[in-house]
Short mmCIF file of C-alpha atoms in Angstrom, two decimals:
data_model
loop_
_atom_site.label_atom_id
_atom_site.label_comp_id
_atom_site.label_asym_id
_atom_site.label_seq_id
_atom_site.Cartn_x
_atom_site.Cartn_y
_atom_site.Cartn_z
CA MET F 1 -0.01 0.21 0.01
CA VAL F 2 2.70 2.42 1.27
CA GLU F 3 4.77 1.34 -1.72
CA GLY F 4 1.79 2.07 -4.21
CA VAL F 5 1.79 5.57 -3.13
CA ARG F 6 5.52 6.10 -2.96
CA GLU F 7 5.08 4.76 -6.84
CA LEU F 8 2.87 6.85 -7.61
CA LYS F 9 4.16 10.16 -6.20
CA LYS F 10 7.23 8.91 -7.98
CA ARG F 11 5.59 8.37 -11.34
CA GLU F 12 4.03 11.62 -10.96
CA THR F 13 7.23 13.64 -10.07
CA ARG F 14 8.71 12.04 -13.35
CA ARG F 15 5.93 13.17 -15.32
CA ARG F 16 6.44 16.90 -14.00
CA ILE F 17 9.85 16.76 -14.50
CA ALA F 18 9.28 15.60 -18.35
CA GLU F 19 6.74 18.54 -19.07
CA THR F 20 8.61 21.27 -17.40
CA ALA F 21 11.56 20.00 -19.68
CA LEU F 22 9.34 20.23 -22.71
CA ARG F 23 8.00 23.45 -21.64
CA LEU F 24 11.18 25.10 -21.23
CA PHE F 25 13.19 23.64 -24.20
CA ALA F 26 10.04 24.57 -26.82
CA GLY F 27 10.41 27.95 -25.46
CA HIS F 28 14.53 28.57 -25.30
CA GLY F 29 15.65 25.78 -27.24
CA PHE F 30 17.11 22.50 -26.51
CA ASP F 31 20.71 23.79 -26.06
CA ALA F 32 19.94 26.69 -24.26
CA VAL F 33 18.38 25.07 -21.54
CA THR F 34 20.21 23.51 -18.50
CA VAL F 35 19.19 20.58 -16.66
CA ALA F 36 19.91 22.61 -13.32
CA GLU F 37 17.33 25.22 -14.90
CA VAL F 38 14.78 22.44 -15.73
CA ALA F 39 15.32 21.10 -11.76
CA ARG F 40 14.64 24.71 -10.55
CA ALA F 41 11.73 25.38 -12.56
CA ALA F 42 10.05 21.73 -11.66
CA GLY F 43 11.01 22.22 -7.94
CA VAL F 44 13.09 19.44 -7.41
CA THR F 45 17.34 19.27 -7.37
CA GLU F 46 19.36 18.29 -10.27
CA LYS F 47 20.21 15.19 -8.36
CA THR F 48 16.21 14.33 -8.56
CA VAL F 49 16.21 15.13 -12.25
CA PHE F 50 19.33 12.81 -12.93
CA ASN F 51 17.36 9.51 -11.04
CA HIS F 52 14.70 10.14 -13.35
CA PHE F 53 16.39 10.49 -16.53
CA GLU F 54 19.94 9.56 -17.64
CA THR F 55 20.94 12.24 -20.12
CA LYS F 56 19.63 15.89 -20.81
CA GLU F 57 17.99 14.40 -23.86
CA ASP F 58 15.89 11.55 -22.35
CA LEU F 59 13.71 14.34 -20.77
CA VAL F 60 12.30 15.02 -24.35
CA TYR F 61 11.83 11.42 -25.11
CA SER F 62 10.67 10.31 -21.56
CA GLU F 63 7.80 8.40 -23.09
CA ASP F 64 10.22 5.94 -25.49
CA ARG F 65 9.93 3.28 -23.20
CA ALA F 66 6.45 2.83 -22.58
CA PHE F 67 5.63 3.33 -26.49
CA GLU F 68 8.13 0.01 -27.00
CA ALA F 69 6.53 -1.53 -24.22
CA GLU F 70 2.93 -0.84 -25.54
CA LEU F 71 3.74 -1.69 -28.89
CA LEU F 72 5.57 -4.92 -28.08
CA GLU F 73 2.61 -5.94 -25.65
CA SER F 74 0.43 -5.23 -28.63
CA VAL F 75 1.96 -7.56 -30.68
CA ARG F 76 2.60 -9.89 -27.90
CA THR F 77 -0.90 -10.27 -26.62
CA ARG F 78 -2.56 -10.08 -29.95
CA PRO F 79 -5.41 -12.65 -30.42
CA ALA F 80 -4.95 -16.10 -31.94
CA GLY F 81 -4.85 -16.12 -35.52
CA GLU F 82 -4.00 -12.36 -35.74
CA PRO F 83 -1.19 -11.12 -37.71
CA ALA F 84 1.48 -9.31 -36.11
CA LEU F 85 0.90 -6.35 -39.03
CA ALA F 86 -3.01 -5.84 -37.95
CA ALA F 87 -1.87 -5.67 -34.04
CA ALA F 88 0.67 -3.62 -34.67
CA GLU F 89 -1.33 -1.12 -36.86
CA ARG F 90 -3.99 -1.47 -34.13
CA PHE F 91 -1.47 0.24 -31.81
CA LEU F 92 -0.16 2.81 -34.20
CA VAL F 93 -3.16 4.36 -35.41
CA GLY F 94 -5.00 4.24 -31.59
CA ARG F 95 -1.55 6.70 -30.96
CA TYR F 96 -2.09 8.50 -34.01
CA ARG F 97 -5.82 8.93 -33.22
CA ARG F 98 -5.32 10.51 -29.88
CA LEU F 99 -4.16 13.64 -31.62
CA ALA F 100 -7.69 14.28 -32.61
CA ILE F 101 -9.80 13.40 -29.37
CA ASP F 102 -7.08 15.16 -26.63
CA PRO F 103 -6.31 18.60 -26.95
CA ALA F 104 -3.59 18.66 -24.17
CA SER F 105 -1.82 15.86 -26.39
CA GLY F 106 -1.96 18.30 -29.45
CA ASP F 107 -0.35 21.06 -27.33
CA ARG F 108 2.47 18.90 -26.30
CA ALA F 109 3.08 17.64 -29.66
CA ARG F 110 3.19 20.98 -30.73
CA MET F 111 6.06 22.17 -28.38
CA PHE F 112 7.65 18.48 -29.75
CA ALA F 113 7.47 19.51 -33.19
CA THR F 114 8.97 22.83 -32.52
CA LEU F 115 11.67 20.98 -30.46
CA VAL F 116 13.03 18.28 -32.91
CA ALA F 117 12.53 20.61 -35.76
CA ALA F 118 15.19 23.11 -34.48
CA SER F 119 17.62 20.37 -33.34
CA PRO F 120 19.45 17.80 -35.20
CA ALA F 121 20.83 16.20 -32.36
CA LEU F 122 17.19 15.32 -31.09
CA ARG F 123 16.86 13.94 -34.48
CA ALA F 124 19.72 11.80 -34.57
CA ARG F 125 18.67 10.49 -31.09
CA GLU F 126 15.00 9.73 -32.36
CA ARG F 127 16.73 7.89 -35.03
CA ARG F 128 18.15 5.19 -32.52
CA ILE F 129 15.29 5.28 -30.58
CA HIS F 130 13.49 4.20 -33.55
CA ALA F 131 15.93 1.71 -34.55
CA ARG F 132 15.54 0.28 -31.01
CA TYR F 133 11.90 -0.21 -31.46
CA ALA F 134 12.61 -1.65 -34.89
CA ASP F 135 15.02 -4.35 -33.32
CA ALA F 136 13.08 -5.31 -30.38
CA LEU F 137 9.87 -6.06 -32.70
CA CYS F 138 11.80 -7.79 -35.18
CA ALA F 139 13.16 -9.80 -32.42
CA LEU F 140 9.77 -10.47 -31.12
CA ILE F 141 8.55 -11.88 -34.60
CA ALA F 142 11.86 -13.87 -35.21
CA ALA F 143 11.26 -15.71 -31.86
CA GLU F 144 7.87 -16.18 -32.45
CA GLN F 145 7.81 -17.19 -36.24
CA ARG F 146 11.10 -19.08 -35.31
CA ALA F 147 12.57 -17.65 -37.97
CA ALA F 148 15.98 -18.89 -39.50
CA PRO F 149 19.09 -16.44 -38.76
CA ASP F 150 18.88 -15.96 -43.14
CA ASP F 151 15.24 -15.38 -42.94
CA MET F 152 14.79 -11.67 -43.29
CA ARG F 153 11.13 -11.48 -43.26
CA PRO F 154 10.89 -10.39 -39.50
CA ARG F 155 13.11 -7.27 -40.01
CA LEU F 156 11.53 -6.51 -43.03
CA LEU F 157 7.90 -6.21 -41.11
CA ALA F 158 9.74 -4.41 -38.17
CA GLU F 159 11.58 -1.89 -40.85
CA ALA F 160 8.54 -1.57 -42.61
CA LEU F 161 6.49 -0.56 -39.66
CA MET F 162 8.76 1.95 -38.63
CA VAL F 163 9.04 3.66 -41.66
CA VAL F 164 5.06 3.80 -41.43
CA HIS F 165 5.35 5.29 -37.62
CA GLY F 166 8.50 8.16 -38.87
CA GLU F 167 6.54 9.04 -41.80
CA SER F 168 3.43 9.48 -39.73
CA LEU F 169 5.27 11.54 -37.50
CA ALA F 170 6.79 13.65 -39.91
CA MET F 171 3.79 14.33 -41.28
CA MET F 172 1.73 15.28 -38.03
CA ARG F 173 4.66 17.09 -36.77
CA ALA F 174 4.85 19.28 -40.09
CA GLY F 175 0.78 19.77 -39.65
CA LEU F 176 1.04 20.86 -36.02
CA LEU F 177 4.32 23.78 -36.97
CA GLU F 178 1.75 24.79 -39.56
CA GLY F 179 -0.47 25.25 -36.88
CA THR F 180 -3.32 22.57 -38.31
CA PRO F 181 -5.69 22.10 -35.60
CA GLY F 182 -5.00 18.37 -33.74
CA ASP F 183 -8.70 17.22 -34.98
CA GLU F 184 -8.02 17.90 -38.36
CA LEU F 185 -4.17 16.28 -38.23
CA GLY F 186 -5.53 13.30 -36.63
CA PRO F 187 -7.97 12.12 -38.66
CA ARG F 188 -5.48 12.43 -42.32
CA ALA F 189 -2.75 10.82 -40.08
CA VAL F 190 -4.79 8.34 -39.25
CA ALA F 191 -5.57 8.07 -43.16
CA ALA F 192 -2.03 8.30 -44.32
CA ALA F 193 -1.11 5.63 -42.02
CA ARG F 194 -3.70 3.17 -43.33
CA ARG F 195 -3.14 3.63 -47.07
CA GLY F 196 0.40 2.77 -46.09
CA LEU F 197 -0.06 -0.03 -43.67
CA ALA F 198 -2.77 -1.75 -46.64
CA LEU F 199 -0.11 -1.59 -49.01
CA LEU F 200 2.22 -3.31 -46.26
CA ALA F 201 -0.73 -5.67 -46.01
CA GLY F 202 -1.69 -6.51 -49.92
CA GLY F 203 2.00 -6.28 -50.89
CA PHE F 204 3.84 -4.37 -53.60
CA ALA F 205 3.42 -6.61 -56.55
CA GLY F 206 0.96 -4.55 -58.05
CA TYR F 207 1.98 -1.23 -57.08
CA ALA F 208 3.85 1.01 -59.08
CA ALA F 209 3.75 -0.64 -62.46
CA ARG F 210 5.23 1.36 -65.24
CA ARG F 211 2.75 3.22 -67.58
CA PRO F 212 3.11 2.51 -71.25
CA GLY F 213 5.30 4.95 -73.51
CA MET V 1 38.41 9.87 -80.11
CA VAL V 2 41.32 10.95 -78.22
CA GLU V 3 38.47 11.73 -75.24
CA GLY V 4 37.42 8.21 -75.57
CA VAL V 5 40.62 7.22 -74.79
CA ARG V 6 41.65 9.84 -72.09
CA GLU V 7 38.34 8.31 -70.36
CA LEU V 8 39.17 4.95 -70.29
CA LYS V 9 42.87 5.78 -68.82
CA LYS V 10 41.20 8.01 -66.20
CA ARG V 11 38.58 5.01 -65.04
CA GLU V 12 41.11 2.68 -65.23
CA THR V 13 43.59 5.35 -62.75
CA ARG V 14 40.53 5.56 -60.58
CA ARG V 15 40.04 1.38 -60.23
CA ARG V 16 43.77 1.01 -59.77
CA ILE V 17 43.84 3.33 -56.84
CA ALA V 18 40.40 2.06 -55.35
CA GLU V 19 41.45 -1.80 -55.69
CA THR V 20 45.13 -0.56 -54.45
CA ALA V 21 43.57 1.31 -51.31
CA LEU V 22 40.94 -1.50 -50.38
CA ARG V 23 43.96 -4.26 -50.38
CA LEU V 24 46.02 -1.50 -48.24
CA PHE V 25 42.98 -1.16 -45.84
CA ALA V 26 42.37 -4.87 -45.85
CA GLY V 27 45.79 -5.55 -44.84
CA HIS V 28 46.61 -3.08 -42.32
CA GLY V 29 43.12 -1.47 -41.35
CA PHE V 30 41.19 1.15 -42.68
CA ASP V 31 42.63 3.95 -39.89
CA ALA V 32 46.16 2.63 -40.17
CA VAL V 33 47.07 3.39 -43.94
CA THR V 34 47.35 7.17 -45.09
CA VAL V 35 45.84 8.35 -48.18
CA ALA V 36 49.32 8.84 -48.64
CA GLU V 37 50.23 5.48 -48.82
CA VAL V 38 47.82 4.56 -51.11
CA ALA V 39 49.10 7.26 -53.77
CA ARG V 40 52.58 5.37 -53.47
CA ALA V 41 51.67 2.03 -53.90
CA ALA V 42 48.97 3.11 -56.30
CA GLY V 43 52.13 4.83 -58.53
CA VAL V 44 50.15 8.50 -58.44
CA THR V 45 50.29 11.26 -56.25
CA GLU V 46 48.21 12.17 -53.41
CA LYS V 47 46.56 15.15 -55.46
CA THR V 48 45.99 12.57 -58.34
CA VAL V 49 44.18 10.19 -55.24
CA PHE V 50 41.97 13.49 -54.12
CA ASN V 51 40.96 14.16 -58.12
CA HIS V 52 39.18 11.26 -58.01
CA PHE V 53 38.12 10.58 -54.39
CA GLU V 54 36.66 13.38 -52.09
CA THR V 55 37.63 11.70 -48.97
CA LYS V 56 39.23 8.23 -47.88
CA GLU V 57 35.73 6.34 -46.77
CA ASP V 58 35.16 7.25 -50.91
CA LEU V 59 38.08 4.95 -51.60
CA VAL V 60 36.15 2.01 -49.89
CA TYR V 61 32.94 2.83 -51.49
CA SER V 62 34.18 3.36 -54.64
CA GLU V 63 31.25 1.87 -56.77
CA ASP V 64 28.38 3.37 -54.60
CA ARG V 65 27.60 6.19 -57.22
CA ALA V 66 27.53 3.41 -60.36
CA PHE V 67 25.65 0.91 -57.96
CA GLU V 68 23.01 3.95 -57.32
CA ALA V 69 22.87 5.19 -61.01
CA GLU V 70 22.24 1.45 -61.86
CA LEU V 71 19.77 0.53 -59.60
CA LEU V 72 17.64 3.46 -61.00
CA GLU V 73 18.26 3.01 -64.25
CA SER V 74 16.80 -0.65 -63.59
CA VAL V 75 13.53 0.79 -62.50
CA ARG V 76 13.33 3.60 -64.61
CA THR V 77 13.51 1.79 -67.98
CA ARG V 78 11.80 -1.57 -66.79
CA PRO V 79 9.12 -2.90 -69.53
CA ALA V 80 5.90 -0.94 -69.32
CA GLY V 81 3.51 -2.91 -66.93
CA GLU V 82 6.23 -3.98 -64.96
CA PRO V 83 5.85 -3.29 -61.14
CA ALA V 84 8.77 -1.16 -59.24
CA LEU V 85 9.59 -4.07 -57.05
CA ALA V 86 10.07 -6.26 -60.04
CA ALA V 87 12.68 -4.44 -61.92
CA ALA V 88 14.82 -3.61 -58.71
CA GLU V 89 14.37 -7.51 -57.99
CA ARG V 90 16.16 -7.88 -61.00
CA PHE V 91 18.97 -5.67 -60.54
CA LEU V 92 19.64 -6.53 -56.72
CA VAL V 93 19.48 -10.28 -57.45
CA GLY V 94 21.78 -9.98 -60.51
CA ARG V 95 24.13 -8.17 -58.20
CA TYR V 96 24.28 -11.33 -55.70
CA ARG V 97 24.78 -14.02 -58.20
CA ARG V 98 28.01 -12.05 -59.50
CA LEU V 99 29.66 -13.54 -56.23
CA ALA V 100 28.78 -16.77 -57.30
CA ILE V 101 30.14 -16.82 -60.83
CA ASP V 102 33.41 -14.37 -60.56
CA PRO V 103 35.84 -15.87 -58.33
CA ALA V 104 37.55 -12.32 -58.28
CA SER V 105 34.34 -10.56 -56.92
CA GLY V 106 34.60 -13.28 -53.94
CA ASP V 107 37.97 -12.08 -53.43
CA ARG V 108 37.27 -8.68 -53.45
CA ALA V 109 34.57 -8.70 -51.44
CA ARG V 110 36.19 -10.74 -48.72
CA MET V 111 38.24 -7.78 -48.40
CA PHE V 112 35.57 -5.54 -48.49
CA ALA V 113 33.81 -7.54 -45.80
CA THR V 114 36.75 -7.92 -43.33
CA LEU V 115 37.50 -4.20 -43.31
CA VAL V 116 33.79 -3.11 -42.84
CA ALA V 117 33.52 -5.32 -40.13
CA ALA V 118 36.69 -3.53 -38.21
CA SER V 119 35.08 -0.35 -38.98
CA PRO V 120 32.25 1.41 -37.31
CA ALA V 121 33.03 4.35 -39.24
CA LEU V 122 32.81 2.82 -42.40
CA ARG V 123 29.64 0.97 -41.18
CA ALA V 124 27.90 4.87 -40.40
CA ARG V 125 28.81 5.91 -43.89
CA GLU V 126 27.49 2.75 -45.28
CA ARG V 127 24.41 3.61 -43.68
CA ARG V 128 24.17 6.92 -45.13
CA ILE V 129 25.19 5.65 -48.50
CA HIS V 130 22.15 3.26 -48.54
CA ALA V 131 19.71 6.53 -47.11
CA ARG V 132 20.86 8.11 -50.20
CA TYR V 133 19.92 4.81 -52.09
CA ALA V 134 16.67 4.83 -50.43
CA ASP V 135 15.58 8.62 -50.89
CA ALA V 136 16.65 8.39 -54.92
CA LEU V 137 14.53 5.66 -55.17
CA CYS V 138 11.69 7.22 -53.36
CA ALA V 139 11.89 10.20 -55.36
CA LEU V 140 11.83 8.25 -58.35
CA ILE V 141 8.85 6.27 -57.72
CA ALA V 142 6.78 9.25 -56.16
CA ALA V 143 7.52 11.01 -59.76
CA GLU V 144 6.55 8.46 -61.46
CA GLN V 145 3.43 7.93 -59.47
CA ARG V 146 2.66 11.62 -59.19
CA ALA V 147 2.33 10.80 -55.52
CA ALA V 148 0.60 13.36 -53.16
CA PRO V 149 2.75 14.54 -50.42
CA ASP V 150 1.05 12.56 -47.88
CA ASP V 151 1.43 9.39 -50.08
CA MET V 152 3.96 7.22 -48.19
CA ARG V 153 4.13 4.36 -50.47
CA PRO V 154 7.03 5.47 -52.76
CA ARG V 155 8.89 5.76 -49.30
CA LEU V 156 7.78 2.33 -47.78
CA LEU V 157 8.94 0.43 -50.78
CA ALA V 158 11.87 2.24 -51.37
CA GLU V 159 12.63 1.85 -47.78
CA ALA V 160 11.98 -1.73 -47.74
CA LEU V 161 14.12 -2.77 -50.73
CA MET V 162 17.21 -1.03 -48.56
CA VAL V 163 16.48 -3.55 -46.02
CA VAL V 164 16.27 -6.10 -48.50
CA HIS V 165 19.53 -5.24 -49.56
CA GLY V 166 21.01 -4.48 -46.07
CA GLU V 167 20.19 -8.02 -44.97
CA SER V 168 21.65 -9.49 -48.07
CA LEU V 169 24.75 -7.49 -47.80
CA ALA V 170 24.90 -8.55 -44.15
CA MET V 171 24.33 -12.27 -44.46
CA MET V 172 26.95 -12.37 -47.59
CA ARG V 173 29.70 -10.73 -45.42
CA ALA V 174 29.21 -13.07 -42.60
CA GLY V 175 29.73 -15.83 -44.70
CA LEU V 176 32.51 -14.42 -46.65
CA LEU V 177 34.06 -13.83 -43.44
CA GLU V 178 33.33 -16.98 -42.23
CA GLY V 179 35.45 -18.68 -45.58
CA THR V 180 32.06 -19.76 -47.00
CA PRO V 181 33.09 -20.25 -50.79
CA GLY V 182 31.43 -17.54 -53.40
CA ASP V 183 29.59 -20.13 -55.28
CA GLU V 184 27.89 -21.44 -52.15
CA LEU V 185 27.25 -18.05 -51.18
CA GLY V 186 26.02 -16.32 -53.97
CA PRO V 187 23.12 -18.87 -54.27
CA ARG V 188 22.12 -18.48 -50.34
CA ALA V 189 22.13 -14.85 -50.34
CA VAL V 190 19.32 -15.13 -53.69
CA ALA V 191 17.58 -17.59 -51.69
CA ALA V 192 17.34 -15.34 -48.75
CA ALA V 193 16.64 -12.23 -50.50
CA ARG V 194 14.07 -13.95 -53.48
CA ARG V 195 11.92 -14.79 -49.65
CA GLY V 196 12.06 -11.40 -48.74
CA LEU V 197 10.94 -9.83 -51.55
CA ALA V 198 8.10 -12.75 -51.92
CA LEU V 199 6.82 -11.33 -48.90
CA LEU V 200 7.06 -7.90 -49.77
CA ALA V 201 5.12 -8.59 -53.46
CA GLY V 202 2.76 -10.51 -51.85
CA GLY V 203 2.23 -8.48 -48.81
CA PHE V 204 1.93 -8.69 -45.07
CA ALA V 205 -1.23 -9.84 -44.07
CA GLY V 206 -1.25 -13.64 -44.15
CA TYR V 207 2.62 -13.25 -42.06
CA ALA V 208 3.35 -13.84 -38.69
CA ALA V 209 -0.26 -14.98 -37.56
CA ARG V 210 -0.35 -15.59 -33.60
CA ARG V 211 -0.09 -19.24 -32.99
CA PRO V 212 -3.13 -20.32 -30.73
CA GLY V 213 -2.39 -20.75 -27.32
#
């Protein structure tokens, strides 16, 4: 019981630090704000910040581990008979839909987009995070399918899913930076992701046939 | 006529420098050999090396522009009605097959594999080169298909093809480093690539269905 309250408080502190950091970074730029300033604004010590976040970049990508865990869980616990792609689609599309239904998530996403657009270091970090998602998905699918080492199909599926995710994020961020409201952007991103995922599901055999002449 | 001979000589010099560099790098390590040493061993001045290759890394990836041009050309000039995937498959599989039929290409590939395995800098460079291939393929397909900016399908196809290529290269290199002969490795890589490409062609809708229980 006591442990439960302690855990809850810890999570709340972590959330507050990350929100504060995002707001400060978005206002002044990622490089211009120090971890000490984040700590002060969040009402904690610098040591507390580093207890929760290993690096300054982790303050921005504070939800990457939760995202990864939920993505993997959605694939791992899919109904019997369901292909991995369908489970991943349900999870990803559900995420993009949040933008449409939760205005606070739109504000947060807009700050995020501003920040990442201005920082090559953060974009490089994000590429590494997405590569980690792909590795984890690939390992999960390969284990499930008992894939031979020469079987590149789990890797193909995992990387293709991450292309859809990356393109969907890029689209939503571009829209947010142009001031498109979340309830318009969300459905647009969902539709674009679904179109990409439909091609993945059905295959490229009939796609991009060369026109005569 | 004179121009033709000059061009031929220039290309021959370029080839000799790259072959010499690959041999020296493979023997002593990429970092341990200077461009001056490459020049001396190839019988040219350092200035001549830099006339042909912008950076030291380009000495290793001396064929990347030719590879890119041939890949794009194979897609651009495919027969009317043929999907882009089929054209890319013909080109890539033809490349992997060389390993089986040309012993010299096997020796070269083995040196290459040794070198890249030992150098994170070269691997990073290679990732950038593959990203450039994907960008070029994506741009070609998007232009052909007159894809809207929100249409992620050209990107999906281009990136998926580069996953197949990357996995095929990784497989061939691992085999080369284990001493597997080229005439055994080549067909194995071709079969693995074809299996991945078949999944791309047919789609992931039926792949990795969860087993009951």
